[in-house]
Coordinates of C-alpha atoms and ligand atoms in Angstrom, one line a residue:
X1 CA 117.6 100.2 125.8
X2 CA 119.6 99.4 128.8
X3 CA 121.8 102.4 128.7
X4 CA 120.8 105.0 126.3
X5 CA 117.3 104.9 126.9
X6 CA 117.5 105.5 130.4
X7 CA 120.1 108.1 130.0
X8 CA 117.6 109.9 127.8
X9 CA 114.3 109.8 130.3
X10 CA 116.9 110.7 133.4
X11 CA 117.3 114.2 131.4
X12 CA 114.1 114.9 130.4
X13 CA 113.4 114.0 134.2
X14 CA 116.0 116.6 135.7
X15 CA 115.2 119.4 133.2
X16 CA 111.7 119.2 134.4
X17 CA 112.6 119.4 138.2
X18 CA 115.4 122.5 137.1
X19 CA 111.4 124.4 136.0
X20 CA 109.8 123.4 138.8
X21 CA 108.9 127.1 139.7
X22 CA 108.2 128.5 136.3
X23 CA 105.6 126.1 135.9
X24 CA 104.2 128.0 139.6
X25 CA 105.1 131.4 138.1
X26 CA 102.9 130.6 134.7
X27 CA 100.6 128.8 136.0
X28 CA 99.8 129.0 139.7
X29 CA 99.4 125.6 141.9
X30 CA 97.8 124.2 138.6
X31 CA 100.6 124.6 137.3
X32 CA 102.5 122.6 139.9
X33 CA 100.0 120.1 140.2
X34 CA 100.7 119.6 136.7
X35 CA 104.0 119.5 137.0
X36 CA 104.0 116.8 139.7
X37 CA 101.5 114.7 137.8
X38 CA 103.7 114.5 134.4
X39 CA 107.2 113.4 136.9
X40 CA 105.5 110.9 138.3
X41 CA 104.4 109.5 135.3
X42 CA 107.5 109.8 133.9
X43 CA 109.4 108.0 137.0
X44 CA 107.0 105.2 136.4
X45 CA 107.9 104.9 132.7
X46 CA 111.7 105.0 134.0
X47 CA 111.4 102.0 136.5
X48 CA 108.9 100.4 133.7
X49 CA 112.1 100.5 131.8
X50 CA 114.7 99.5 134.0
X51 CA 113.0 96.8 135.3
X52 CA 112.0 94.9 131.9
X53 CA 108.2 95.5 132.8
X54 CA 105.5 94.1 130.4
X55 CA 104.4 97.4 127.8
X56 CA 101.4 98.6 128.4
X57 CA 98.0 99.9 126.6
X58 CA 98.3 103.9 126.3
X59 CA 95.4 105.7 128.0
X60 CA 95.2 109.1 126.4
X61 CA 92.9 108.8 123.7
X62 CA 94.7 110.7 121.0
X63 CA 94.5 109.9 117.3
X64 CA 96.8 107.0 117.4
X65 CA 96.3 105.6 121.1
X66 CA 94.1 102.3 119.5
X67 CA 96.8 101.7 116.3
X68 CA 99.7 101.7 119.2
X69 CA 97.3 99.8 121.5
X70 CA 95.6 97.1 118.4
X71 CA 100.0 96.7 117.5
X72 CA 100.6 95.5 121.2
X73 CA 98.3 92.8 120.7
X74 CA 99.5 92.0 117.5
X75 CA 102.5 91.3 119.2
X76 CA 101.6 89.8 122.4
X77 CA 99.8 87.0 119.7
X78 CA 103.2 86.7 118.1
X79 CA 104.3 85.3 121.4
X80 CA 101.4 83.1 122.6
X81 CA 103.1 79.3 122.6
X82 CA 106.1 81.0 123.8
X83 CA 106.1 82.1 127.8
X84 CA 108.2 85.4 126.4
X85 CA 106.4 88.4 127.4
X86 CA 106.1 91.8 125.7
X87 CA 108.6 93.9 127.7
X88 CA 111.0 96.2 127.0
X89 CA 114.1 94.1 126.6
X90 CA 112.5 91.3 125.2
X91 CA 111.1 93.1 121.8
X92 CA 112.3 94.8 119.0
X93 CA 114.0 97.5 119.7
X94 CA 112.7 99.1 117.0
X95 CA 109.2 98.8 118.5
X96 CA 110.2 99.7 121.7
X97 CA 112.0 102.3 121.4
X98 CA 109.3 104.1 119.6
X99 CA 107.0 103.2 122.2
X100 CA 109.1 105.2 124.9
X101 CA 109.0 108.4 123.0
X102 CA 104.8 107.8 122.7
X103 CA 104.7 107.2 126.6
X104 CA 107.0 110.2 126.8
X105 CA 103.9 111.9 125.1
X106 CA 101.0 109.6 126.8
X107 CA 102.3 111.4 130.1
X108 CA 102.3 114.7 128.6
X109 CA 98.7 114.0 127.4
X110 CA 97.6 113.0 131.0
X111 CA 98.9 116.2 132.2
X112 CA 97.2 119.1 131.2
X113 CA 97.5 122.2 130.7
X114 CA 101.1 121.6 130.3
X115 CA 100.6 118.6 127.2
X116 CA 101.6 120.9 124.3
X117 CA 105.3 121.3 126.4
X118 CA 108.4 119.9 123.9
X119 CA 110.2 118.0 127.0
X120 CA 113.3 118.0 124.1
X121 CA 112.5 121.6 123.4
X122 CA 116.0 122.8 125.2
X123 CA 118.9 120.6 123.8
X124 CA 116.8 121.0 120.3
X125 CA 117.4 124.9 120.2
X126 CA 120.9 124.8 122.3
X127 CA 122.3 122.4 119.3
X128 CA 121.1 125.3 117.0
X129 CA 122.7 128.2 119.2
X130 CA 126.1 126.0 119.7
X131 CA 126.4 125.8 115.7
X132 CA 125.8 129.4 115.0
X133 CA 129.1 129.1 113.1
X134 CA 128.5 126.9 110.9
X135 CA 125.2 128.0 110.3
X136 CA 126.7 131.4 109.0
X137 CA 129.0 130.1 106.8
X138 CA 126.3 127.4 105.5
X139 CA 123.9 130.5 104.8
X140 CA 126.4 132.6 103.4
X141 CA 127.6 130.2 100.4
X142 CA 124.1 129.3 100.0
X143 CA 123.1 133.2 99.2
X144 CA 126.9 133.4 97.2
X145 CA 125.4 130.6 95.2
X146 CA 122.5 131.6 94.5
X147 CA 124.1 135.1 93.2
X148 CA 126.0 133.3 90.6
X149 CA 123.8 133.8 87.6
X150 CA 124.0 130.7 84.9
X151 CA 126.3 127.8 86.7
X152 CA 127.2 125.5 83.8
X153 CA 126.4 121.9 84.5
X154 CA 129.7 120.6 86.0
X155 CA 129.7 123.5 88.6
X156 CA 125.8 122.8 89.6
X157 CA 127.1 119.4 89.9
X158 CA 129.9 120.0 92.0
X159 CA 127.4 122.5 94.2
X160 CA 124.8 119.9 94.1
X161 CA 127.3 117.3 95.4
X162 CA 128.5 119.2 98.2
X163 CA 125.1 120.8 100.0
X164 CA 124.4 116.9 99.8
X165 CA 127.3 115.8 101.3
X166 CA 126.8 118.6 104.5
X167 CA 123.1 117.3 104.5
X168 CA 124.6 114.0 104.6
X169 CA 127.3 114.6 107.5
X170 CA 124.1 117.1 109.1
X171 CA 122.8 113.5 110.3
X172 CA 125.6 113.0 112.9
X173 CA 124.4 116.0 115.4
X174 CA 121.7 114.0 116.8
X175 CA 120.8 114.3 120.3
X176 CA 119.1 110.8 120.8
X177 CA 122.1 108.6 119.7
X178 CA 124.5 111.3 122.1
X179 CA 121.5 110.7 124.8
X180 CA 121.0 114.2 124.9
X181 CA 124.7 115.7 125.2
X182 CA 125.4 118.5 122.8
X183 CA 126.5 117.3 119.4
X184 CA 126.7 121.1 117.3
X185 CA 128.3 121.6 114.4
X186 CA 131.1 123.6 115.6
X187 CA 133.4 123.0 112.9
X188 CA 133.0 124.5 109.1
X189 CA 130.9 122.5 107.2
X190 CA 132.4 123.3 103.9
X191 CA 136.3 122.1 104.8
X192 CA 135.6 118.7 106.0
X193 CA 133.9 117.3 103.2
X194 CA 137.1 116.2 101.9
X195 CA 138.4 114.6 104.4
X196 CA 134.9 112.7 105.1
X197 CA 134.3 111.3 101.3
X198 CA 136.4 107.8 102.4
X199 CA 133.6 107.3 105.0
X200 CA 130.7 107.6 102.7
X201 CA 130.4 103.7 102.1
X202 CA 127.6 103.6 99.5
X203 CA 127.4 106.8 97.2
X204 CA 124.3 107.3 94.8
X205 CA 124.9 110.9 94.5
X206 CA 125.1 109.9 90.5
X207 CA 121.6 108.6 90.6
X208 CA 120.3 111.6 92.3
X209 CA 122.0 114.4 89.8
X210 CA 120.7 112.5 86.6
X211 CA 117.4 111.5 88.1
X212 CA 117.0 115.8 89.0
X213 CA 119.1 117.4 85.6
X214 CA 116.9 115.0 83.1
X215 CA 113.9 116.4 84.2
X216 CA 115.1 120.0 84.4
X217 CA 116.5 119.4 80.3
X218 CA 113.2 117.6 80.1
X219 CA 111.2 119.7 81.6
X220 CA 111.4 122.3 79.0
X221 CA 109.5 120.4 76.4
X222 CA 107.0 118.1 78.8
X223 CA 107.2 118.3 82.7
X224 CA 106.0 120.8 84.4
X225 CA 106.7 120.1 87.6
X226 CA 109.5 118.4 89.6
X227 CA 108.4 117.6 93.2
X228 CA 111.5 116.6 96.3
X229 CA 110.1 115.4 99.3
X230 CA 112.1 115.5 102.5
X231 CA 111.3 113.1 104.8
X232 CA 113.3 115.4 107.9
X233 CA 115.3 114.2 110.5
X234 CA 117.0 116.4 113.4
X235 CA 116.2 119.7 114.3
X236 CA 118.9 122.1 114.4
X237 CA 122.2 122.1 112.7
X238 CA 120.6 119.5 110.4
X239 CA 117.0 121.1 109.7
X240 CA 119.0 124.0 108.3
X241 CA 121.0 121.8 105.8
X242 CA 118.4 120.8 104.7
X243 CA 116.8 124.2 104.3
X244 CA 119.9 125.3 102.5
X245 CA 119.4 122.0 100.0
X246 CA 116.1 122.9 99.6
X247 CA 116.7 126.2 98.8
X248 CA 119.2 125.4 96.8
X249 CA 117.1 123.0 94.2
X250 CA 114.4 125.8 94.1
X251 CA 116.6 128.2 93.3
X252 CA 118.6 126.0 90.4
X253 CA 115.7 124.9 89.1
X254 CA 116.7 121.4 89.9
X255 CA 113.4 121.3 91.6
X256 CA 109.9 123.4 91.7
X257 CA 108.0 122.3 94.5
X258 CA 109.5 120.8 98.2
X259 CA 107.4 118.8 100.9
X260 CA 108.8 118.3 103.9
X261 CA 107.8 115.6 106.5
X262 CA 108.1 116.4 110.3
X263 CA 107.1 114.7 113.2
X264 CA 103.6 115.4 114.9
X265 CA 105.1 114.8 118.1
X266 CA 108.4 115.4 120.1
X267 CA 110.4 112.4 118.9
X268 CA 114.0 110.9 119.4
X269 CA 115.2 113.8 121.3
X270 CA 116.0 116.1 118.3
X271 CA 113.5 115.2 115.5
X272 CA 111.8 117.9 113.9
X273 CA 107.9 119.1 114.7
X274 CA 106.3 122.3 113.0
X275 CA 107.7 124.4 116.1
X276 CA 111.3 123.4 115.2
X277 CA 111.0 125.0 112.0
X278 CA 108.7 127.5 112.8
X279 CA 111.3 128.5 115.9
X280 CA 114.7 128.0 113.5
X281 CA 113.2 130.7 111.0
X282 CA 112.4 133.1 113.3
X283 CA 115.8 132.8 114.6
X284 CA 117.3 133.2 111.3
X285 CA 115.1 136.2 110.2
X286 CA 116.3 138.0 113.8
X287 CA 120.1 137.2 113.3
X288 CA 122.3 140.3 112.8
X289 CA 124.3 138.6 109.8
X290 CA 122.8 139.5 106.7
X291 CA 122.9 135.8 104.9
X292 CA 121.3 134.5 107.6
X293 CA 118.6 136.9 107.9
X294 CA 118.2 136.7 104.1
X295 CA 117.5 132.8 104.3
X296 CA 114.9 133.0 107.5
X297 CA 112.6 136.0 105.0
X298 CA 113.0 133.5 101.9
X299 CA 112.1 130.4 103.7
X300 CA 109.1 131.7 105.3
X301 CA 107.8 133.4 101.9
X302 CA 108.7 129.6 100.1
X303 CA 106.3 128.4 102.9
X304 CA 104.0 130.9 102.5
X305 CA 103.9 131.0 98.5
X306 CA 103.6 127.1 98.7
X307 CA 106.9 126.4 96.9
X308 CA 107.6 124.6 100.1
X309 CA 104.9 122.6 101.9
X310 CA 104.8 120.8 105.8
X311 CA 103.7 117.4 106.4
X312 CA 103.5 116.2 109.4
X313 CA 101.2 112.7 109.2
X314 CA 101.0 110.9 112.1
X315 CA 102.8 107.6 110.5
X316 CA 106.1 108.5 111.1
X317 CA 105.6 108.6 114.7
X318 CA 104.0 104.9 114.7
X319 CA 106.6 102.1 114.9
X320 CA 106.1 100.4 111.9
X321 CA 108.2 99.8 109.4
X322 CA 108.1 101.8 106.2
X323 CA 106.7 98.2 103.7
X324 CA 103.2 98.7 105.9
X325 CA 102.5 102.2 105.1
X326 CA 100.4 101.4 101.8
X327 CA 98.0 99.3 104.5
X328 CA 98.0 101.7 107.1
X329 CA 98.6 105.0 106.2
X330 CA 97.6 104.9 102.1
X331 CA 96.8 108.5 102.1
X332 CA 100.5 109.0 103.3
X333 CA 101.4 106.3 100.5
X334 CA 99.6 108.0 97.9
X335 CA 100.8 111.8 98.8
X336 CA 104.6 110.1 98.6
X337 CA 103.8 108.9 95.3
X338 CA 103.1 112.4 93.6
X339 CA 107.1 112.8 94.6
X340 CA 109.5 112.6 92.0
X341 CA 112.6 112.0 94.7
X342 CA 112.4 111.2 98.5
X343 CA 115.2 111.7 100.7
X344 CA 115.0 110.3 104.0
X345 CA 116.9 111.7 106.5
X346 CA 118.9 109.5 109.2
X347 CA 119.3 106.3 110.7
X348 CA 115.7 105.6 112.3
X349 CA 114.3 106.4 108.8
X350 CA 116.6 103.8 107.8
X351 CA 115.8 101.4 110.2
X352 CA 112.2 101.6 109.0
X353 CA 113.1 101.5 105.8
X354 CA 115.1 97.9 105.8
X355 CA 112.4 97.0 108.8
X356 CA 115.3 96.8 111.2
X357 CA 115.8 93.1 110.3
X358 CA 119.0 91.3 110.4
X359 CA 119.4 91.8 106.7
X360 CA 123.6 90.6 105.4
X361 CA 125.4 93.1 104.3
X362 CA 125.6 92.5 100.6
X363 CA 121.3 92.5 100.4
X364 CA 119.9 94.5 97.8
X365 CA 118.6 98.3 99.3
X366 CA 115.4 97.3 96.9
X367 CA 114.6 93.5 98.7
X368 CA 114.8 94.8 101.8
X369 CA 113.0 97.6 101.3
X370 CA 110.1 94.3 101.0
X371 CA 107.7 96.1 98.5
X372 CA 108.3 100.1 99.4
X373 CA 108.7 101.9 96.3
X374 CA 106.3 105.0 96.2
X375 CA 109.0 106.9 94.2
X376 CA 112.3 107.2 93.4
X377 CA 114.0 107.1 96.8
X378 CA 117.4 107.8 98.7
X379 CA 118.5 107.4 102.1
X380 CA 120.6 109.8 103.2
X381 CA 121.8 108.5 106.5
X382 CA 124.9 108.1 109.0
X383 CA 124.9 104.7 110.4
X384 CA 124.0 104.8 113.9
X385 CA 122.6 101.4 114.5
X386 CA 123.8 97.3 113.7
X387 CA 121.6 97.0 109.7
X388 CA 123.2 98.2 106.9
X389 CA 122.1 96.8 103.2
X390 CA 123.7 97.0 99.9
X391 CA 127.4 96.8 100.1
X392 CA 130.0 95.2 98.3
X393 CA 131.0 91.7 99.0
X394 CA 133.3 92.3 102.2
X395 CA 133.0 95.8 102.8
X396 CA 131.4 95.7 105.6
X397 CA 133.4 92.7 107.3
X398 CA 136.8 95.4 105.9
X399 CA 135.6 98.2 108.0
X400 CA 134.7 96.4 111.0
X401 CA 138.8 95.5 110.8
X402 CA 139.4 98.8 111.0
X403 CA 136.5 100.2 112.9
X404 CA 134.9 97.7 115.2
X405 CA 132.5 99.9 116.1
X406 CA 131.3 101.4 112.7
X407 CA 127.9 100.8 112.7
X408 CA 127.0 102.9 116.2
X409 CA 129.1 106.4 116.2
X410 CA 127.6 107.8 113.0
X411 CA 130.9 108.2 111.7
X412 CA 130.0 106.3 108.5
X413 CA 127.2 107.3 105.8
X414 CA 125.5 106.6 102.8
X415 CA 123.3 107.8 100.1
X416 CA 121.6 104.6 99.0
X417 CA 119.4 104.7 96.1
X418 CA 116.0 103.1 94.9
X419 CA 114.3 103.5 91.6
X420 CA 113.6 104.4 88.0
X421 CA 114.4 107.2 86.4
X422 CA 113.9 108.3 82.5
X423 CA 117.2 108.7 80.9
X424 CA 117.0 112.1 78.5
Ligands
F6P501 O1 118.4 110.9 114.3 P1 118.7 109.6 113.6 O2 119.8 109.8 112.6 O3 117.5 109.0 113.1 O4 119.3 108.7 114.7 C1 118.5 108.1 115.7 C2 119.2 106.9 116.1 O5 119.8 107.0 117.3 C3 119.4 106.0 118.1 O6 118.4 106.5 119.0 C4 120.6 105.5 118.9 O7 120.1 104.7 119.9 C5 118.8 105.0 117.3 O8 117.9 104.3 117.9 C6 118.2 105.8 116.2 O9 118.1 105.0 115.0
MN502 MN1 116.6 111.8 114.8

């Protein structure tokens, strides 16, 4: 909260000054009035920050301005006997810094007409532009894939395997953990996977491929249906993996219906909202390369013909941790049940996950996930941040030999399972 946090504000801060005079050109004095209004909010969010001020009640009456508000007291009566305050580098920094990103937004609210802005909307798009690349080469094997008629079950594997390993490795271009510099994809996505398997500390691809070709054999005789949800991370290079995973589980029949969750509001720099898609697929549909253009048309007629549907509840930009969703968001509880498989994307999905605690190394993923179980569930995350669950005895103490700093580069990953599923 000390560094990053500032570091991130400071941008969003100097971008803002850098459009001073569009907002005149679009807008008029309104415009700059507007303008003015949302910077000096912001600068008094900054030196909030920096100076370890007490949090304080949002003012903008949106949807979730009383949960965020009814939370802070929670909290302040968590401290009564103690004279600790709620401030910014006294709570958890879970909490807190989830309640940066809604200020962010309270001070977008309290400046109209320029609230719907996306202060992150720039690096968002430039980490798509910078991995053009890789994009290509991620969109051509998809559409070579998808050309290859009957795939016997070892090869689907193998494909499987890899488009999860690239949605897995997807994770590390993430704009809030670089605070905001570039972090594209400039290398080929498809060469490195070898090279990155001895990072991947916990691996429950297995779990995923039987849970996903059972009810494909299965589903001949008695399901119908086999519902993925993606519960999305960053926009971007990552969005598009897992556009390309998505596409690829429709198209081998691994899956018939995908949900994806996004983010109703700007959120950790480079989380996905409905524009980020919206804005990746026209920008795939317009590309001159012919498998790129291919995906952007199929993606938007998926959406369109409902194969794929977009969530974007208002939960997952609250800061609680995933075991209190049944309480306060049971309609979001209840839509995640009617999954067959979640994959959540990233490490602040993780965080919520575990509920950011302190957990050893060697804890069960299902105890700390203290009572979560909607469905069948895997993280799919780089480790960016100090809790990590479900390791060997000593693994984790044997990487820190070698890698003091393993838990905040998102060099690492995992796919870490959770659940049932019927054996064939
Ligand atoms: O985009 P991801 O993978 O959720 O990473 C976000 C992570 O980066 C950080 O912002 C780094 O500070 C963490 O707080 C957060 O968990
Ligand atoms: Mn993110």
């Amino acid at each position: 909260m000390k560094n990053r946090a500032p570091q991130i504000l400071i941008k969003v801060i100097n971008t803002l000054q850098q459009h001073k005079n569009e907002f005149f050109e679009k807008l008029g004095e309104v415009g700059t009035e507007a303008e003015k209004k949302l910077l000096s909010l912001l600068s008094k969010l900054l030196n909030e920050l920096q100076t370890d001020e007490p949090l304080l009640p949002l003012t903008d009456n949106w949807v979730d301005t009383d949960i965020w508000n009814q939370y802070l007291k929670y909290h302040h009566s968590l401290l009564n006997e103690t004279n600790k305050k709620i401030s910014w580098f006294q709570s958890p920094w879970l909490y807190v810094e989830c309640y940066m990103y809604r200020r962010i937004h309270e001070a977008l609210m309290l400046s109209s007409p320029i609230s719907d802005l996306d202060v992150f909307k720039e690096p968002k798009e430039q980490n798509f532009l910078e991995s053009q690349e890789a994009i290509r080469i991620l969109c051509s094997y998809l559409q070579g894939l998808n050309k290859i008629e009957n795939l016997d079950e070892n090869q689907l594997k193998d494909e499987f395997f890899k488009l999860l390993q690239i949605s897995l490795w997807g994770n590390k271009c993430d704009l809030s953990l670089s605070g905001g510099q570039s972090s594209s994809q400039t290398s080929s996505p498809l060469t490195v996977l070898e090279d990155l398997k001895p990072f991947i500390l916990v691996n429950n691809m297995d779990y995923l491929w039987l849970l996903l070709i059972n009810r494909k054999k299965m589903r001949q005789e008695t399901f119908s249906v086999t519902r993925v949800d993606f519960v999305l991370d960053n926009a971007g290079f990552e969005l598009v993996t897992d556009l390309v995973m998505a596409d690829f589980l429709l198209a081998s029949k691994l899956a018939t219906e995908i949900h994806f969750h996004g983010k109703s509001i700007p959120w950790y720099v480079s989380d996905t909202n409905k524009n980020d898609i919206n804005w990746v697929i026209e920008q795939l549909k317009a590309a001159n390369t012919k498998c790129m253009s291919e995906c952007g048309i199929n993606w938007e007629d998926y959406f369109k013909k409902h194969s794929w549907v977009y969530h974007d509840h208002m939960f997952w930009t609250l800061p609680y941790e995933y075991c209190a969703m049944s309480q306060v968001a049971p309609d979001l509880y209840a839509e995640l049940q009617k999954s067959n498989l979640i994959l959540f994307k990233g490490d602040l999905n993780y965080r919520k996950l575990v509920g950011d605690r302190k957990w050893g190394f060697t804890v069960p993923f299902h105890q700390a996930l203290n009572g979560f179980h909607p469905a069948p569930l895997c993280s799919i995350r780089t480790v960016k941040a100090e809790v990590q669950v479900g390791l060997a005895p000593g693994q984790g103490e044997q990487v820190a030999v070698t890698d003091p700093q393993w838990m905040n580069t998102g060099k690492y990953g995992i796919f870490q399972f959770d659940g049932h599923f019927d054996l064939a």
